[in-house]
Amino acid sequence: MSDSTTWKLSLFAPKPIVQAALLAHDLIDDWDSELVIAGREVAEDQPDDWVLEGWYPRKPGNAEKTALAGLFDGSAPKVVVEKLPAEDWVTLSQHNAPPIRAGRFHVHTPDYPADPELIDFTIPASQAFGTGQHKTTAGCLEMLGAMKDSGVAARNIADIGTGTGLLGFAALALWPRALLTLTDIDAVCVGVVEENARLNAVPMGAARGEAVMIVADGMDDPLLQVRGPYDLLIANILAGPLVSLAPDFAKAISPKGSLLLAGLLAGEQEDAVKRAMHRAGFRMAARLQRGDWAILWLRRRSTRRPAR
């Protein structure tokens, strides 16, 4: 998203209804990429009351409202439309966010002090996802620590859909001699990642212990392919793309390499992703659940087995 005016559309409904709408969205191949959606609980003390939110770079018309309403089976909730200030909606949502602790890591905006006893990252509110506030990002940080504790040796790491760069930076902190490749489909993330690298003393470059940033759609980039195979690949994106990318991940990861996945709801989305990864030659190594979100660690089998 750019830093121009953004419009938000909100549909309030019980948790299972919003989750079903998110699942329906995952099955749509021709969804308007400018209409970004997400679901969340209305408040921590209202875990059963959820809202489906959509963000659009201009005033939404009937087409956008109908698209969101069509995700609901039966009678759709009322679509509430509001114009946001002329500032990126992700930045607004992250402003003054409190620090989080996730396993070995402490993540905070510049408004808060560092924690010298943990691996500390300063991640300002920005136009990219991944400040550690969302349960999927925090869960990935926890899982990275668990991988390190289990003896995983990562020498070549890729973070697909990196957003702010946080998960890639965290992996490099745990495996400081690794090669690190960061990618995102959104070009705005390049400047965000470079600034965050500067703030956290993460060197940018192509050598070991340095990070390379690429704008790429999934695994479709020559440099991303040349820098492989990877023995740790991170993808905190969405369930639908994860299913589609399973064969590409299998080609990009070395035998016995690790795959860290998030951005999927526990239940149907998780089951669909697990099936796709199993067919592509991965086996489960560990699982975390944070709220309604599943975080999966998978290992690529050393020998591919035929899909059943």
Coordinates of C-alpha atoms in Angstrom, one line a residue:
M1 CA 0.0 0.0 0.0
S2 CA 1.1 3.5 -0.7
D3 CA 0.9 6.4 1.8
S4 CA -2.2 7.8 0.1
T5 CA -5.7 7.9 1.4
T6 CA -7.1 4.4 2.1
W7 CA -10.7 3.2 2.7
K8 CA -11.6 0.5 5.2
L9 CA -14.6 -1.8 4.9
S10 CA -15.7 -3.7 8.0
L11 CA -18.1 -6.6 8.5
F12 CA -18.8 -7.8 12.0
A13 CA -19.9 -11.3 12.8
P14 CA -19.2 -14.2 15.2
K15 CA -15.8 -15.9 15.0
P16 CA -16.8 -19.0 13.0
I17 CA -18.6 -17.0 10.4
V18 CA -15.7 -14.7 9.8
Q19 CA -13.3 -17.6 9.7
A20 CA -15.5 -19.3 7.1
A21 CA -15.4 -16.1 5.0
L22 CA -11.6 -16.2 5.1
L23 CA -11.6 -19.8 3.9
A24 CA -14.0 -18.8 1.1
H25 CA -11.6 -16.0 0.1
D26 CA -8.7 -18.5 -0.1
L27 CA -10.6 -20.5 -2.8
I28 CA -11.0 -17.5 -5.1
D29 CA -8.4 -17.3 -7.9
D30 CA -9.4 -14.0 -9.4
W31 CA -9.7 -11.8 -6.3
D32 CA -8.9 -8.1 -6.8
S33 CA -5.4 -7.8 -5.4
E34 CA -6.0 -4.2 -4.4
L35 CA -8.7 -5.3 -2.0
V36 CA -6.7 -6.6 1.0
I37 CA -8.6 -8.5 3.7
A38 CA -7.9 -9.8 7.1
G39 CA -10.0 -11.2 10.0
R40 CA -9.4 -10.6 13.7
E41 CA -11.2 -10.6 17.1
V42 CA -12.8 -7.2 18.0
A43 CA -11.1 -7.1 21.3
E44 CA -9.1 -9.4 23.6
D45 CA -12.0 -9.6 26.0
Q46 CA -14.4 -10.5 23.2
P47 CA -12.8 -13.6 21.6
D48 CA -16.0 -14.8 20.0
D49 CA -16.8 -11.4 18.3
W50 CA -14.8 -11.0 15.1
V51 CA -14.5 -8.5 12.2
L52 CA -13.6 -9.1 8.6
E53 CA -11.7 -6.0 7.4
G54 CA -10.9 -4.9 3.9
W55 CA -8.7 -2.1 2.7
Y56 CA -8.9 -0.4 -0.6
P57 CA -6.8 2.4 -2.2
R58 CA -9.8 4.4 -3.3
K59 CA -13.5 4.9 -2.4
P60 CA -15.0 1.4 -2.7
G61 CA -18.1 0.9 -4.9
N62 CA -20.7 -1.7 -5.1
A63 CA -18.2 -4.2 -6.7
E64 CA -16.0 -4.2 -3.6
K65 CA -18.8 -4.3 -1.2
T66 CA -20.4 -7.2 -3.1
A67 CA -17.1 -9.1 -3.2
L68 CA -16.8 -8.9 0.6
A69 CA -20.4 -9.7 1.2
G70 CA -20.2 -12.7 -1.2
L71 CA -17.6 -14.4 1.1
F72 CA -20.4 -15.0 3.6
D73 CA -22.7 -18.0 3.3
G74 CA -26.2 -16.8 3.5
S75 CA -27.1 -13.3 4.9
A76 CA -24.0 -11.1 5.0
P77 CA -23.3 -8.6 7.8
K78 CA -23.7 -4.9 7.0
V79 CA -20.6 -3.4 5.3
V80 CA -19.3 -0.4 7.3
V81 CA -17.2 1.9 5.1
E82 CA -14.8 4.5 6.5
K83 CA -12.2 6.8 5.0
L84 CA -8.8 6.6 6.8
P85 CA -6.4 9.5 7.2
A86 CA -3.9 10.1 4.4
E87 CA -1.4 7.6 5.9
D88 CA -0.9 3.9 5.4
W89 CA -3.4 1.8 7.2
V90 CA -0.7 -0.7 8.4
T91 CA 1.3 2.2 9.9
L92 CA -1.8 3.4 11.7
S93 CA -2.6 0.0 13.1
Q94 CA 0.9 -0.4 14.5
H95 CA 1.4 3.0 16.0
N96 CA 2.3 2.9 19.7
A97 CA 2.1 -0.9 19.7
P98 CA 3.5 -2.3 22.9
P99 CA 6.7 -4.4 22.9
I100 CA 6.3 -8.2 22.5
R101 CA 8.4 -11.0 23.9
A102 CA 8.5 -14.2 21.8
G103 CA 10.9 -16.9 22.9
R104 CA 14.4 -15.5 22.7
F105 CA 13.2 -12.3 21.0
H106 CA 12.1 -8.8 22.1
V107 CA 10.5 -6.6 19.4
H108 CA 9.5 -3.0 19.9
T109 CA 8.9 0.3 18.1
P110 CA 11.4 3.1 18.7
D111 CA 9.0 4.5 21.4
Y112 CA 10.2 1.7 23.8
P113 CA 13.6 0.7 25.2
A114 CA 15.5 -2.4 24.2
D115 CA 15.8 -5.5 26.4
P116 CA 19.5 -6.3 26.7
E117 CA 18.7 -9.8 28.1
L118 CA 17.0 -10.9 24.8
I119 CA 17.7 -10.7 21.1
D120 CA 16.3 -7.2 20.5
F121 CA 14.8 -5.7 17.4
T122 CA 13.5 -2.2 16.8
I123 CA 10.8 -2.3 14.2
P124 CA 9.0 1.0 13.5
A125 CA 5.4 1.2 12.4
S126 CA 5.6 1.0 8.7
Q127 CA 3.9 0.2 5.4
A128 CA 4.8 -3.5 5.7
F129 CA 3.5 -6.3 7.8
G130 CA 5.6 -8.0 10.5
T131 CA 6.2 -5.9 13.6
G132 CA 5.8 -9.0 15.8
Q133 CA 2.3 -7.9 17.1
H134 CA 0.4 -10.5 15.1
K135 CA 0.3 -13.9 16.6
T136 CA 1.7 -15.5 13.4
T137 CA 4.8 -13.4 13.5
A138 CA 5.3 -13.9 17.2
G139 CA 4.7 -17.6 16.8
C140 CA 7.3 -17.8 14.0
L141 CA 9.9 -16.1 16.3
E142 CA 9.2 -18.7 19.0
M143 CA 9.5 -21.5 16.4
L144 CA 12.8 -20.2 15.1
G145 CA 14.1 -20.4 18.7
A146 CA 12.8 -24.0 19.0
M147 CA 14.6 -24.9 15.7
K148 CA 17.8 -23.6 17.0
D149 CA 17.4 -25.4 20.3
S150 CA 16.7 -28.7 18.3
G151 CA 20.1 -28.4 16.6
V152 CA 19.0 -27.1 13.2
A153 CA 22.0 -25.7 11.3
A154 CA 20.9 -23.1 8.8
R155 CA 23.5 -22.0 6.3
N156 CA 21.2 -20.6 3.6
I157 CA 17.9 -18.9 4.6
A158 CA 15.1 -17.4 2.6
D159 CA 12.1 -15.4 4.0
I160 CA 9.3 -15.3 1.5
G161 CA 6.8 -12.4 1.9
T162 CA 9.2 -10.8 4.4
G163 CA 7.3 -7.5 5.0
T164 CA 9.5 -5.6 7.5
G165 CA 12.3 -8.2 7.3
L166 CA 11.9 -9.1 11.0
L167 CA 11.7 -12.9 10.6
G168 CA 14.7 -13.0 8.3
F169 CA 16.6 -10.8 10.7
A170 CA 15.7 -13.1 13.6
A171 CA 16.9 -16.1 11.7
L172 CA 20.2 -14.4 10.9
A173 CA 20.6 -13.5 14.6
L174 CA 20.4 -17.3 15.4
W175 CA 22.5 -18.4 12.5
P176 CA 24.9 -15.4 12.0
R177 CA 27.0 -17.0 9.3
A178 CA 24.1 -17.9 7.0
L179 CA 23.2 -16.4 3.6
L180 CA 19.9 -14.5 3.9
T181 CA 17.5 -13.8 1.0
L182 CA 14.4 -11.7 1.7
T183 CA 11.6 -11.3 -0.8
D184 CA 8.2 -9.6 -1.0
I185 CA 5.8 -9.0 -3.8
D186 CA 5.3 -5.4 -2.7
A187 CA 8.1 -3.0 -3.8
V188 CA 7.4 -0.7 -0.8
C189 CA 9.0 -3.3 1.4
V190 CA 12.5 -2.7 -0.1
G191 CA 12.8 0.7 1.6
V192 CA 11.2 -0.6 4.8
V193 CA 13.6 -3.6 5.0
E194 CA 16.7 -1.4 4.3
E195 CA 15.7 1.1 7.0
N196 CA 15.0 -1.7 9.5
A197 CA 18.3 -3.3 8.6
R198 CA 20.1 0.0 9.4
L199 CA 18.3 0.4 12.7
N200 CA 19.2 -3.2 13.8
A201 CA 22.7 -3.3 12.4
V202 CA 21.9 -6.0 9.9
P203 CA 24.3 -5.7 7.0
M204 CA 22.9 -5.8 3.5
G205 CA 24.8 -7.6 0.9
A206 CA 25.3 -11.0 -0.8
A207 CA 27.9 -12.5 1.6
R208 CA 27.4 -14.7 4.6
G209 CA 26.0 -12.8 7.5
E210 CA 24.3 -10.3 5.1
A211 CA 20.8 -9.9 3.7
V212 CA 19.7 -9.5 0.1
M213 CA 16.3 -8.0 -0.6
I214 CA 14.3 -9.0 -3.8
V215 CA 10.9 -8.0 -5.1
A216 CA 9.4 -11.3 -6.2
D217 CA 6.0 -13.1 -6.6
G218 CA 6.4 -16.3 -4.6
M219 CA 9.5 -18.2 -5.8
D220 CA 9.4 -16.7 -9.3
D221 CA 12.7 -14.8 -9.4
P222 CA 16.0 -15.8 -11.1
L223 CA 18.2 -14.6 -8.2
L224 CA 16.0 -16.3 -5.6
Q225 CA 16.4 -19.5 -7.6
V226 CA 20.2 -19.1 -8.1
R227 CA 20.8 -18.5 -4.4
G228 CA 19.1 -21.8 -3.5
P229 CA 18.8 -24.5 -2.4
Y230 CA 17.8 -23.3 1.0
D231 CA 18.1 -25.3 4.2
L232 CA 15.6 -22.9 6.0
L233 CA 12.7 -21.3 4.2
I234 CA 10.2 -19.0 6.1
A235 CA 6.8 -18.1 4.6
N236 CA 4.4 -16.2 6.8
I237 CA 1.8 -15.4 4.2
L238 CA -1.7 -16.8 3.6
A239 CA -3.0 -20.4 3.3
G240 CA -4.0 -20.2 -0.3
P241 CA -0.6 -19.1 -1.6
L242 CA 1.1 -21.6 0.7
V243 CA -0.9 -24.5 -0.9
S244 CA 0.0 -23.2 -4.4
L245 CA 3.7 -22.8 -3.6
A246 CA 4.2 -26.2 -2.1
P247 CA 5.8 -27.7 -5.2
D248 CA 8.1 -24.7 -5.6
F249 CA 9.1 -24.9 -2.0
A250 CA 10.1 -28.6 -2.5
K251 CA 12.3 -27.6 -5.4
A252 CA 13.9 -24.8 -3.5
I253 CA 14.7 -26.6 -0.2
S254 CA 17.6 -29.0 0.2
P255 CA 16.9 -32.6 1.4
K256 CA 16.1 -32.6 5.2
G257 CA 15.8 -28.8 5.0
S258 CA 13.3 -26.9 7.2
L259 CA 10.2 -25.0 6.1
L260 CA 8.5 -22.6 8.6
L261 CA 4.9 -21.7 7.6
A262 CA 2.4 -19.3 9.1
G263 CA -0.5 -17.1 8.2
L264 CA -3.0 -20.0 8.3
L265 CA -5.9 -20.6 10.6
A266 CA -6.0 -23.8 12.7
G267 CA -8.6 -26.2 11.2
E268 CA -9.5 -26.3 7.5
Q269 CA -6.7 -24.0 6.3
E270 CA -4.1 -25.9 8.3
D271 CA -5.3 -29.2 7.0
A272 CA -5.2 -28.0 3.4
V273 CA -1.7 -26.7 3.8
K274 CA -0.5 -29.9 5.5
R275 CA -2.0 -32.0 2.7
A276 CA -0.2 -29.9 0.0
M277 CA 3.1 -30.0 1.8
H278 CA 2.8 -33.8 2.3
R279 CA 2.2 -34.3 -1.4
A280 CA 5.3 -32.1 -2.1
G281 CA 7.5 -34.3 0.0
F282 CA 7.5 -32.6 3.5
R283 CA 6.8 -34.2 6.9
M284 CA 5.7 -32.4 10.1
A285 CA 8.4 -31.7 12.6
A286 CA 6.6 -29.4 15.1
R287 CA 3.5 -27.2 15.5
L288 CA 2.5 -24.2 17.6
Q289 CA -0.9 -22.7 17.9
R290 CA -1.2 -19.1 19.0
G291 CA -4.8 -18.0 19.3
D292 CA -6.6 -19.3 16.2
W293 CA -3.4 -19.4 14.1
A294 CA -1.2 -22.4 13.4
I295 CA 2.6 -22.2 13.0
L296 CA 4.1 -25.2 11.3
W297 CA 7.7 -26.5 11.1
L298 CA 8.1 -29.1 8.3
R299 CA 11.2 -31.0 7.1
R300 CA 11.7 -32.0 3.5
R301 CA 12.1 -35.8 3.2
S302 CA 15.5 -36.8 1.9
T303 CA 13.8 -39.0 -0.8
R304 CA 10.7 -37.9 -2.5
R305 CA 7.8 -40.3 -2.1
P306 CA 5.1 -40.5 -4.8
A307 CA 1.8 -38.7 -3.9
R308 CA -1.0 -41.0 -3.0

